[in-house]
């Protein structure tokens, strides 16, 4: 009789089940709805409908714009902060870092509600600046995700490399541009990915700030709310495609960077 | 190329950190154009700090650095015609070999055509033709080392600084690179300032060696000078193998050390404390009755060209080199030619003695375990999970292959009535009044002589214990 032995492979079973139930199956369902009409027949109408409807296309560009501006804004705030933090000789370094991280521990809707009060007080009516408000809300929410990876890469940078650059004739600026900045690109890239992707899909911020405009997330929600599962699935699928593409691009850039291609 | 001008001069350089610790103290040095100068010393002696001040990474708290007679003390590193080869190479990982080497030239806005030409030439110099497009992480340690040298040399610096550049290479590679560096120095005619803790490397390569300890220059001279005429016990011990004994002058050209009276050539006043240094190759083993002192052979190691024979006489250990073998347990006599005994005044006398590593990897002396941890003493070592000691490369260190010596100054030892309190016990065999304190020689039960300064008067033949605080001890490690 063959003895049953415990193999390490069995440890993968729970996750495999999870994967099938919550990733593979929903994806299949998503594909099914995206390419069928109300009668269950195969159709491309949902796809062509998305790209011919000026409303949905407009929402896509608007979402993209918000995500882009949020990402750039976060990067501009985060890089100098991370840089100064990484090179400061402060003993309280970890405390300061903590101050930036701590908002992440406070309930998200509470934070946005607080922001809403402040913005209302400043602007009078939130409806006047929907774009600005959304960018501010998302930046507030996602900033730590940009600071952390950049801070980590900069603080792990070998100080001897900077000394070598100075030794070879580079001034402080030159050493920063040719050594520190290119070597912190992996951190920038993961920061960008961690801010851009959620900014593209998150609509809670927008909703809570009583924004009248639509972004991708809210658009999908509205389709499902109107029981148009087919159209909603198609938009979700298109968004998925865009995110996949973006992830591949940032990964490619990171790869390029570690392989020694200079971006400067 | 013999020139009399000093390319670089260090005047009264001192580097004190905020916590009051001085890494370098009143350091003076003149280096001539084209010289190969080596800073040699144990870790923490200030050699790297001195190099960093020449490079411009650290600023001296006091003193002046002159380059071709002009002060450059506070000039930033990018403004100095000096380049550095870093200990861990510090090659830019995001650039290929060509870009790494071209970095300095690009800062000077050199035309691309000239850069290509120069990079090609310097790659030839370091034997890496055709490596332009390789990535840094595809190169071996030795190749990275060469790129680091090429990257510095391509800028045609007036001085090339090398900070333990061969430290990370294996022995065979290191020997090869030593010769290549020496050859390169001859070819380029650039002044080299080299930092190492490896005395053999220093002796092989340098025109001039600066031996450093505790931030101070101990001796400067040619390799021959330093080897043959060490100025103090530290230098003698650090350069090559030495037998070092504490002793006293007992008559004209007569010195007593190591339990015997020897005739010597240094004329020092009777009653003066001295340190005697005898190189192992100068120790002659004879029949017991012909020797000045007698002892028993405790170990014989074949070293290829000679045997290294350790003789125990009382508790003194004498290491001899001989082309003739001996057997463990043999009784032998020891004789040293007068001009092979190097005597030094023991004014600033340092006591040096060997300690053992016991089975638990602790330091033991006279049956007492010293409260220090070995990884703190042996640079780069660590203790593995099963309690054995590992070196930098993760290889096990065998306790009997490592010799650890302790140096301690006479003023740092305290005498006590309560003999048990002392690390070692003995009787006072000599005392001299030095104006504000007494200087004692204590002959210990282990047959060693210690020099101790004490402000209180003890009598000859008094039995005392010697208290030696661990924090005053300096440890040197030899493998």
XYZ file of C-alpha atoms in Angstrom:
743
model
C 0.000 0.000 0.000
C 1.339 3.362 -0.884
C 1.852 5.660 2.030
C 0.313 9.086 1.738
C 2.924 11.711 2.474
C 2.292 15.338 3.119
C 3.661 17.429 0.326
C 4.312 21.108 0.493
C 2.236 21.483 -2.640
C -0.953 20.891 -0.637
C -0.384 24.210 1.136
C -1.244 25.903 -2.157
C -4.757 24.420 -2.300
C -6.571 27.095 -0.243
C -5.129 29.840 -2.372
C -5.848 28.000 -5.603
C -9.502 27.640 -4.513
C -9.617 31.311 -3.634
C -8.107 32.180 -6.997
C -10.714 30.155 -8.857
C -13.681 31.493 -6.880
C -12.760 35.135 -6.624
C -10.482 35.862 -9.576
C -10.953 33.412 -12.419
C -14.710 32.885 -12.134
C -15.620 36.601 -11.841
C -13.350 37.339 -14.801
C -15.201 34.772 -16.904
C -18.520 36.225 -15.797
C -17.214 39.701 -16.630
C -16.162 38.591 -20.104
C -19.511 36.857 -20.603
C -21.553 39.937 -19.759
C -19.266 42.294 -21.655
C -19.719 40.437 -24.926
C -23.416 39.550 -24.709
C -26.605 41.542 -25.010
C -29.819 41.318 -22.975
C -30.885 38.130 -24.762
C -27.597 36.406 -24.041
C -26.381 36.544 -27.669
C -22.772 37.365 -28.555
C -22.195 41.004 -29.528
C -19.544 43.713 -29.916
C -22.146 46.423 -29.363
C -21.031 47.133 -25.798
C -17.477 47.696 -27.004
C -18.343 49.898 -29.945
C -20.926 51.641 -27.785
C -18.269 52.687 -25.291
C -16.003 54.217 -27.914
C -18.799 55.994 -29.785
C -20.522 57.475 -26.765
C -18.977 60.908 -26.091
C -20.099 60.692 -22.451
C -18.230 57.506 -21.618
C -15.151 58.565 -23.591
C -15.193 61.945 -21.828
C -15.340 60.200 -18.451
C -12.354 58.054 -19.448
C -10.255 61.101 -20.310
C -11.461 62.957 -17.247
C -10.478 60.003 -15.020
C -7.143 59.747 -16.744
C -6.588 63.460 -16.225
C -7.419 63.239 -12.531
C -5.160 60.226 -12.030
C -2.314 61.905 -13.917
C -2.531 65.210 -12.077
C -2.872 63.411 -8.736
C 0.205 61.324 -9.490
C 2.303 64.301 -10.569
C 1.147 66.334 -7.593
C 1.980 63.484 -5.188
C 5.387 62.994 -6.817
C 6.232 66.686 -6.520
C 5.298 66.616 -2.841
C 6.763 63.225 -2.045
C 10.200 63.301 -3.691
C 11.607 66.331 -1.855
C 10.044 65.106 1.384
C 11.525 61.631 1.011
C 14.893 63.076 -0.054
C 15.141 65.467 2.877
C 13.984 62.770 5.255
C 16.473 60.213 3.925
C 19.438 62.570 4.229
C 18.500 64.397 7.413
C 20.683 63.687 10.388
C 17.690 64.100 12.659
C 17.410 61.570 15.405
C 13.645 61.958 15.230
C 13.653 60.735 11.613
C 11.357 57.810 12.300
C 8.945 60.076 14.165
C 8.696 62.431 11.207
C 8.217 59.509 8.858
C 5.504 58.300 11.197
C 3.679 61.632 10.891
C 3.441 61.058 7.153
C 2.341 57.460 7.549
C -0.105 57.941 10.391
C -3.073 59.242 8.345
C -3.151 55.761 6.809
C -4.181 54.395 10.183
C -7.134 56.733 10.542
C -10.391 55.684 8.967
C -10.433 56.749 5.371
C -13.992 58.130 5.245
C -13.337 60.124 8.410
C -10.320 61.760 6.792
C -12.228 62.635 3.639
C -15.115 64.024 5.678
C -12.675 66.246 7.544
C -11.169 67.386 4.255
C -14.646 68.079 2.941
C -15.372 70.401 5.865
C -12.145 72.289 5.313
C -12.687 72.613 1.572
C -16.282 73.742 2.044
C -15.074 76.356 4.487
C -12.419 77.533 2.009
C -14.422 77.372 -1.207
C -17.951 77.993 -0.015
C -19.450 75.393 -2.341
C -17.669 72.215 -3.311
C -19.333 72.186 -6.706
C -17.250 75.136 -7.921
C -13.988 73.174 -8.186
C -14.791 69.497 -8.813
C -11.490 68.671 -10.504
C -9.335 70.410 -7.901
C -11.266 68.886 -5.021
C -10.949 65.374 -6.383
C -7.209 65.788 -6.953
C -6.739 67.199 -3.458
C -8.767 64.405 -1.895
C -6.916 61.670 -3.709
C -3.505 63.218 -3.110
C -4.279 63.448 0.589
C -5.263 59.827 0.537
C -2.462 58.389 -1.560
C 0.565 60.535 -0.613
C 2.080 58.035 1.856
C 2.121 55.400 -0.895
C 4.369 57.695 -2.910
C 6.634 58.794 -0.054
C 7.378 55.335 1.326
C 8.897 53.598 -1.719
C 10.901 56.689 -2.675
C 12.166 57.118 0.870
C 13.184 53.462 0.981
C 15.180 53.573 -2.255
C 16.918 56.824 -1.398
C 17.882 55.770 2.100
C 19.256 52.468 0.786
C 21.438 54.263 -1.728
C 25.134 53.600 -1.104
C 26.699 56.847 0.125
C 29.992 55.864 -1.501
C 28.340 56.313 -4.924
C 27.665 59.967 -4.189
C 31.187 60.414 -2.903
C 32.469 58.772 -6.065
C 30.458 61.227 -8.183
C 31.808 64.191 -6.221
C 35.295 62.742 -6.427
C 35.012 62.489 -10.211
C 34.223 66.172 -10.495
C 30.449 66.425 -10.158
C 29.033 69.246 -8.074
C 26.195 68.610 -5.649
C 23.622 69.235 -8.371
C 25.423 67.045 -10.891
C 25.760 64.220 -8.383
C 22.032 64.430 -7.674
C 21.003 64.478 -11.329
C 23.347 61.758 -12.517
C 23.414 59.431 -9.520
C 20.714 59.969 -6.893
C 17.821 60.643 -9.236
C 18.404 57.787 -11.709
C 19.049 55.374 -8.854
C 15.828 56.377 -7.092
C 13.764 55.669 -10.238
C 12.643 52.209 -9.060
C 11.128 53.873 -6.002
C 9.485 56.565 -8.135
C 8.072 53.911 -10.444
C 6.486 51.845 -7.702
C 5.192 55.038 -6.096
C 3.639 56.104 -9.394
C 2.028 52.703 -9.848
C 0.672 52.742 -6.316
C -0.897 56.171 -6.771
C -1.945 56.199 -10.420
C -3.854 52.903 -10.448
C -6.108 53.538 -7.443
C -6.577 57.147 -8.565
C -7.897 55.821 -11.860
C -10.566 53.610 -10.267
C -11.374 55.049 -6.857
C -14.654 56.890 -6.795
C -15.367 56.992 -3.083
C -13.362 60.188 -2.698
C -15.316 61.788 -5.465
C -18.644 60.603 -4.072
C -17.941 61.777 -0.594
C -16.926 65.194 -1.804
C -20.390 65.529 -3.401
C -18.805 65.802 -6.792
C -21.206 66.098 -9.652
C -18.793 64.785 -12.259
C -18.206 61.174 -13.130
C -14.999 59.229 -13.197
C -14.575 55.655 -14.375
C -15.418 54.047 -11.063
C -18.630 55.972 -10.600
C -19.566 55.416 -14.236
C -19.392 51.641 -13.796
C -21.402 51.937 -10.614
C -24.104 53.910 -12.383
C -24.447 51.256 -15.131
C -24.944 48.501 -12.582
C -27.334 50.678 -10.621
C -29.390 50.986 -13.818
C -29.285 47.170 -14.271
C -27.208 47.466 -17.478
C -24.810 44.677 -16.458
C -23.562 44.261 -20.022
C -22.452 47.852 -20.568
C -20.998 48.068 -17.026
C -18.984 44.868 -17.520
C -17.537 46.204 -20.760
C -16.360 49.428 -19.115
C -14.833 47.430 -16.261
C -13.064 45.249 -18.804
C -11.703 48.249 -20.705
C -10.430 49.771 -17.472
C -8.778 46.458 -16.646
C -7.055 46.542 -20.027
C -5.776 50.079 -19.478
C -4.426 49.180 -16.030
C -2.703 46.075 -17.407
C -1.058 48.174 -20.070
C 0.073 50.769 -17.546
C 1.486 48.136 -15.200
C 3.443 46.582 -18.040
C 4.839 49.995 -18.965
C 6.040 50.895 -15.460
C 7.482 47.430 -14.948
C 9.302 47.766 -18.255
C 10.769 51.092 -17.205
C 11.916 49.658 -13.913
C 13.530 46.735 -15.645
C 15.273 49.086 -18.033
C 16.523 51.101 -15.103
C 18.018 48.184 -13.211
C 19.576 46.948 -16.417
C 21.602 50.095 -16.663
C 19.763 52.226 -19.207
C 20.150 55.843 -18.222
C 17.041 57.912 -18.446
C 19.044 61.098 -18.260
C 61.270 61.169 -12.560
C 62.936 62.634 -9.475
C 61.570 65.943 -8.287
C 62.159 67.676 -5.032
C 58.855 69.522 -4.777
C 56.176 68.254 -2.463
C 53.005 67.509 -4.349
C 51.021 67.320 -1.146
C 51.716 68.419 2.385
C 49.704 67.809 5.515
C 50.433 70.199 8.340
C 49.250 69.529 11.890
C 46.109 67.811 10.660
C 43.685 66.927 13.429
C 40.223 65.463 13.055
C 38.062 65.514 16.153
C 34.455 64.400 16.070
C 31.607 66.032 17.918
C 31.782 63.480 20.696
C 35.393 64.525 21.368
C 36.975 61.460 19.796
C 40.050 62.301 17.742
C 40.478 60.052 14.718
C 43.651 61.836 13.621
C 45.962 63.825 15.877
C 48.561 66.378 14.745
C 49.450 64.500 11.574
C 52.291 65.843 9.437
C 53.308 64.457 6.071
C 55.119 65.510 2.938
C 54.735 63.516 -0.236
C 56.903 64.028 -3.274
C 55.711 63.949 -6.872
C 55.502 60.381 -8.147
C 55.910 58.623 -4.815
C 54.015 55.528 -3.718
C 53.099 56.225 -0.104
C 51.219 53.735 2.057
C 49.277 54.456 5.238
C 49.540 51.294 7.298
C 47.843 50.519 10.571
C 45.173 48.478 12.316
C 41.522 49.350 11.862
C 40.574 52.543 13.630
C 44.067 54.016 13.448
C 42.929 57.010 11.404
C 44.398 56.011 8.048
C 41.136 56.115 6.122
C 40.092 59.361 7.807
C 43.379 60.942 6.709
C 42.793 59.744 3.161
C 39.250 61.138 3.209
C 40.581 64.519 4.248
C 43.007 64.502 1.337
C 40.129 63.573 -0.995
C 37.934 66.282 0.496
C 35.133 64.108 1.900
C 36.008 65.073 5.466
C 37.281 68.414 6.680
C 40.062 68.531 9.264
C 39.159 70.315 12.499
C 42.656 71.754 12.623
C 45.626 72.013 10.305
C 46.258 72.639 6.671
C 46.516 70.598 3.485
C 48.705 72.006 0.701
C 48.648 70.813 -2.887
C 51.677 72.019 -4.844
C 52.177 74.571 -2.091
C 48.650 75.983 -2.288
C 46.116 75.388 0.502
C 43.193 73.147 -0.470
C 42.026 72.331 3.044
C 38.386 73.237 2.529
C 38.081 72.772 -1.235
C 35.183 70.411 -2.141
C 36.202 67.035 -3.629
C 35.064 67.940 -7.157
C 37.486 70.866 -7.231
C 40.554 68.796 -6.366
C 42.774 67.183 -9.019
C 42.686 64.038 -6.910
C 40.766 60.833 -7.579
C 39.898 57.931 -5.339
C 39.587 54.184 -5.779
C 37.013 53.190 -3.197
C 37.164 50.216 -0.890
C 33.989 48.665 -2.322
C 34.642 50.157 -5.782
C 31.456 52.307 -5.727
C 30.809 51.773 -9.436
C 27.553 53.290 -10.677
C 25.162 50.341 -11.094
C 22.887 52.199 -13.529
C 25.645 52.832 -16.055
C 27.661 50.499 -18.221
C 31.435 50.312 -18.009
C 31.930 52.970 -20.673
C 29.641 55.440 -18.899
C 31.254 54.720 -15.555
C 34.704 55.525 -16.865
C 33.470 58.497 -18.885
C 31.776 60.058 -15.838
C 34.711 62.246 -14.816
C 35.508 63.268 -18.401
C 31.888 64.289 -19.000
C 32.019 66.583 -15.972
C 34.913 68.352 -17.669
C 32.871 68.648 -20.898
C 35.383 66.604 -22.876
C 34.334 66.053 -26.525
C 32.753 62.638 -27.054
C 35.418 61.605 -29.568
C 38.165 62.168 -27.055
C 36.201 60.364 -24.343
C 35.884 57.276 -26.559
C 39.615 57.347 -27.216
C 40.575 57.788 -23.584
C 38.185 55.120 -22.310
C 39.595 52.662 -24.831
C 43.131 53.453 -23.789
C 42.495 53.160 -20.077
C 40.605 49.879 -20.555
C 43.707 48.561 -22.279
C 45.768 49.683 -19.312
C 43.663 47.603 -16.941
C 43.388 44.660 -19.353
C 39.650 44.969 -19.989
C 39.565 45.680 -23.716
C 36.102 45.442 -25.191
C 34.236 45.697 -21.882
C 32.651 49.077 -22.744
C 29.062 47.875 -22.981
C 29.106 45.389 -20.129
C 26.953 45.955 -17.080
C 28.675 46.427 -13.748
C 26.995 43.435 -12.116
C 28.224 41.038 -14.794
C 31.844 41.634 -13.759
C 33.795 39.691 -11.161
C 35.247 41.424 -8.101
C 38.659 41.677 -9.708
C 37.241 43.148 -12.914
C 35.158 45.677 -10.981
C 38.321 46.616 -9.150
C 40.043 47.309 -12.465
C 37.138 49.399 -13.696
C 37.281 51.415 -10.466
C 40.974 52.053 -11.071
C 40.349 52.925 -14.731
C 37.542 55.315 -13.758
C 39.913 57.203 -11.458
C 43.030 57.090 -13.632
C 41.288 58.274 -16.816
C 40.976 61.763 -15.300
C 44.753 61.989 -15.082
C 44.697 63.064 -11.444
C 47.781 64.478 -9.781
C 47.265 62.090 -6.908
C 45.498 58.742 -6.881
C 44.076 57.699 -3.526
C 43.445 53.995 -2.943
C 41.411 52.968 0.105
C 42.152 49.293 0.811
C 41.400 48.560 -2.832
C 42.372 44.908 -2.632
C 40.595 44.117 0.625
C 37.665 42.323 -1.006
C 39.731 40.112 -3.324
C 40.968 36.625 -2.626
C 44.612 35.998 -1.853
C 45.780 34.985 -5.326
C 43.971 37.850 -7.015
C 45.375 40.228 -4.425
C 48.964 39.197 -5.135
C 48.442 39.692 -8.865
C 46.817 43.076 -8.412
C 49.638 44.205 -6.106
C 52.145 43.692 -8.867
C 49.872 45.247 -11.476
C 49.251 48.317 -9.359
C 52.973 48.728 -8.794
C 53.527 48.414 -12.544
C 50.749 50.904 -13.218
C 52.285 53.363 -10.792
C 55.588 53.140 -12.639
C 53.897 53.555 -16.014
C 51.673 56.488 -15.125
C 54.052 58.406 -12.918
C 51.142 59.571 -10.761
C 51.569 59.938 -7.011
C 49.804 57.065 -5.230
C 48.562 57.253 -1.666
C 47.512 53.802 -0.568
C 45.708 52.707 2.578
C 45.980 49.181 3.919
C 46.088 47.194 7.130
C 48.100 44.443 5.428
C 51.754 44.889 6.322
C 52.962 42.541 3.599
C 51.072 44.554 0.966
C 52.651 47.734 2.290
C 56.154 46.269 2.256
C 55.744 44.917 -1.293
C 54.381 48.006 -2.957
C 55.475 51.198 -1.263
C 58.308 53.653 -1.661
C 57.431 55.033 1.728
C 55.346 53.625 4.553
C 53.543 55.655 7.194
C 52.742 53.440 10.162
C 49.779 54.780 12.105
C 48.175 53.901 15.385
C 45.489 55.693 17.391
C 45.419 58.616 14.997
C 49.099 59.292 15.274
C 51.994 58.675 12.943
C 54.268 56.121 14.606
C 56.992 55.947 12.000
C 57.645 56.973 8.432
C 60.289 55.480 6.211
C 61.149 53.088 3.428
C 59.930 49.495 3.824
C 63.497 48.461 4.717
C 63.806 51.152 7.402
C 60.543 50.240 8.970
C 61.260 46.541 8.969
C 64.839 46.712 10.147
C 64.698 49.656 12.504
C 61.244 49.819 14.039
C 61.026 52.879 16.220
C 58.835 51.395 18.931
C 57.244 48.189 20.073
C 54.018 48.890 18.185
C 55.763 49.211 14.834
C 57.950 46.211 15.524
C 54.938 44.138 16.376
C 52.831 45.361 13.488
C 55.464 44.971 10.784
C 56.445 41.375 10.388
C 56.719 38.851 13.180
C 58.625 39.957 16.202
C 59.634 38.738 19.593
C 59.127 41.666 21.911
C 60.312 41.689 25.495
C 60.377 44.179 28.314
C 63.702 44.477 30.035
C 66.249 46.614 31.771
C 69.863 47.631 31.088
C 72.096 45.797 33.530
C 75.454 47.159 32.497
C 77.359 48.688 29.609
C 75.957 47.131 26.407
C 74.209 44.539 28.529
C 70.477 44.076 28.688
C 68.385 41.670 30.692
C 65.171 40.416 29.125
C 63.361 37.179 28.592
C 64.993 35.699 31.658
C 68.585 36.088 30.423
C 71.330 38.642 29.992
C 72.217 39.550 26.414
C 75.024 41.587 24.925
C 73.777 44.314 22.632
C 75.101 47.210 20.561
C 72.900 50.042 21.798
C 74.634 52.081 24.461
C 71.921 52.861 27.000
C 72.434 53.914 30.600
C 72.339 51.194 33.213
C 68.989 50.791 34.978
C 66.923 52.100 32.062
C 63.765 50.249 31.100
C 64.012 49.003 27.555
C 61.997 47.119 25.009
C 63.942 44.485 23.118
C 62.841 43.371 19.662
C 64.252 40.279 18.004
C 63.049 39.095 14.592
C 62.328 35.352 14.414
C 64.923 34.905 11.663
C 67.565 36.308 14.035
C 66.929 33.814 16.814
C 69.591 31.092 16.758
C 68.735 27.772 18.304
C 71.707 25.992 19.897
C 72.453 23.151 22.231
C 71.000 23.923 25.690
C 74.368 24.649 27.331
C 75.472 27.074 24.591
C 72.423 29.334 24.803
C 71.967 32.528 26.765
C 68.656 31.134 27.849
C 67.155 27.682 27.648
C 63.720 26.494 26.761
C 61.521 23.738 25.429
C 60.231 23.500 21.869
C 56.441 23.661 21.965
C 55.571 23.724 18.289
C 57.172 23.254 14.889
C 55.435 24.428 11.729
C 56.783 23.839 8.247
C 56.571 27.059 6.226
C 58.061 26.008 2.911
C 61.351 27.878 3.021
C 61.868 27.377 6.744
C 60.428 25.989 9.951
C 58.746 28.204 12.458
C 59.744 26.949 15.856
C 58.187 28.174 19.067
C 60.237 27.831 22.224
C 58.917 28.296 25.713
C 61.311 29.598 28.286
C 59.617 30.159 31.618
C 56.392 31.727 30.435
C 58.066 33.661 27.635
C 57.423 32.491 24.139
C 60.144 32.938 21.570
C 59.439 32.357 17.918
C 62.408 31.331 15.785
C 62.792 30.635 12.093
C 65.240 27.980 11.113
C 66.058 25.896 8.074
C 66.608 22.964 10.428
C 63.684 21.237 11.966
C 63.278 20.480 15.646
C 61.033 18.184 17.607
C 58.401 19.175 20.098
C 59.701 18.708 23.607
C 63.359 19.225 22.660
C 65.445 21.225 25.109
C 67.260 23.991 23.235
C 69.391 27.015 23.953
C 68.768 30.446 22.466
C 71.412 32.819 21.225
C 71.020 36.167 19.470
C 73.799 38.138 17.755
C 74.281 41.523 19.473
C 73.484 43.566 16.367
C 70.221 41.665 15.865
C 68.848 42.887 19.168
C 66.950 46.114 18.666
C 66.607 48.055 21.885
C 64.212 50.917 22.382
C 63.838 53.199 25.337
C 60.836 52.233 27.343
C 59.989 55.802 28.342
C 56.612 55.455 26.715
C 56.569 51.827 27.517
C 53.768 49.654 26.315
C 53.268 46.194 27.757
C 52.464 43.649 25.095
C 51.389 40.127 25.903
C 49.643 37.263 24.174
C 46.267 35.883 25.218
C 44.577 32.643 24.325
C 41.224 31.947 22.760
C 39.546 29.187 24.745
C 37.044 26.596 23.567
C 34.096 28.888 24.208
C 35.662 31.518 21.955
C 36.497 33.782 24.869
C 39.779 35.496 25.543
C 41.613 33.955 28.428
C 44.704 35.069 30.283
C 46.164 33.439 33.362
C 42.969 31.438 33.854
C 40.737 34.509 33.783
C 38.198 35.130 31.018
C 38.379 38.725 29.819
C 35.014 40.494 29.530
C 35.290 41.263 25.813
C 33.584 39.689 22.829
C 35.731 38.297 20.049
C 33.681 39.642 17.099
C 34.434 43.155 18.398
C 38.153 42.427 18.234
C 38.512 40.476 15.015
C 37.385 42.805 12.269
C 34.474 41.531 10.201
C 33.965 38.368 12.211
C 30.711 37.147 13.624
C 29.433 34.358 15.796
C 27.374 31.729 14.010
C 24.288 30.032 15.401
C 26.195 27.048 16.742
C 28.646 29.320 18.548
C 31.648 29.079 16.245
C 33.468 32.162 15.080
C 33.245 33.107 11.407
C 35.425 35.515 9.493
C 34.431 38.141 6.913
C 33.878 35.528 4.221
C 31.860 33.283 6.540
C 34.632 30.698 7.010
C 35.230 29.255 10.408
C 38.116 30.746 12.368
C 40.176 28.158 14.158
C 41.154 29.489 17.582
C 44.690 28.141 17.422
C 45.360 29.809 14.054
C 44.706 33.273 15.472
C 47.088 35.041 17.794
C 45.800 37.949 19.779
C 48.069 40.325 21.594
C 47.104 42.935 24.118
C 48.942 46.217 24.535
C 48.456 48.249 27.663
C 50.272 51.353 28.842
C 52.170 51.421 32.168
C 49.944 54.180 33.560
C 46.820 52.134 32.824
C 47.811 49.249 35.085
C 47.047 49.502 38.786
C 48.927 47.711 41.543
C 47.064 46.107 44.408
C 47.863 44.383 47.698
C 45.016 41.994 47.178
C 46.729 39.715 44.732
C 43.592 37.826 43.797
C 42.085 41.056 42.525
C 44.770 41.326 39.855
C 44.648 39.715 36.446
C 48.158 38.423 37.093
C 50.424 38.330 40.138
C 54.127 38.965 40.595
C 56.843 40.704 42.588
C 58.487 44.064 42.077
C 61.879 43.407 40.550
C 62.875 46.979 39.839
C 61.770 50.490 40.646
C 62.849 53.935 39.542
C 61.583 57.290 40.786
C 60.559 59.425 37.805
C 59.910 62.782 39.510
C 56.154 62.571 39.851
C 55.684 58.821 39.847
C 57.497 55.560 40.290
C 58.141 53.209 37.425
C 58.099 49.560 38.446
C 59.060 46.373 36.729
C 56.914 43.516 37.942
C 58.138 40.022 37.270
C 55.015 37.939 37.128
C 54.405 34.348 38.108
C 54.123 33.694 34.374
C 57.755 34.819 33.981
C 56.848 37.968 32.103
C 57.959 41.487 32.969
C 55.402 44.263 33.146
C 56.201 47.948 33.439
C 53.768 49.818 35.648
C 53.668 53.489 36.598
C 52.255 54.253 40.005
C 52.373 57.335 42.178
C 52.628 55.324 45.412
C 55.810 53.811 46.743
C 56.075 50.065 46.858
C 59.137 48.140 47.942
C 61.377 45.796 46.052
C 60.188 42.171 46.241
C 56.642 43.255 47.240
C 54.087 40.722 46.045
C 51.398 42.541 44.065
C 48.445 41.933 41.778
C 48.115 43.817 38.477
C 44.700 45.250 37.705
C 44.253 45.876 33.972
C 40.992 47.484 32.880
C 39.733 45.976 29.632
C 38.775 49.382 28.212
C 42.450 50.424 28.330
C 43.606 47.376 26.403
C 44.353 47.543 22.704
C 43.933 44.285 20.837
C 45.910 43.287 17.782
C 45.052 40.218 15.777
C 47.428 38.126 13.703
C 46.540 35.102 11.642
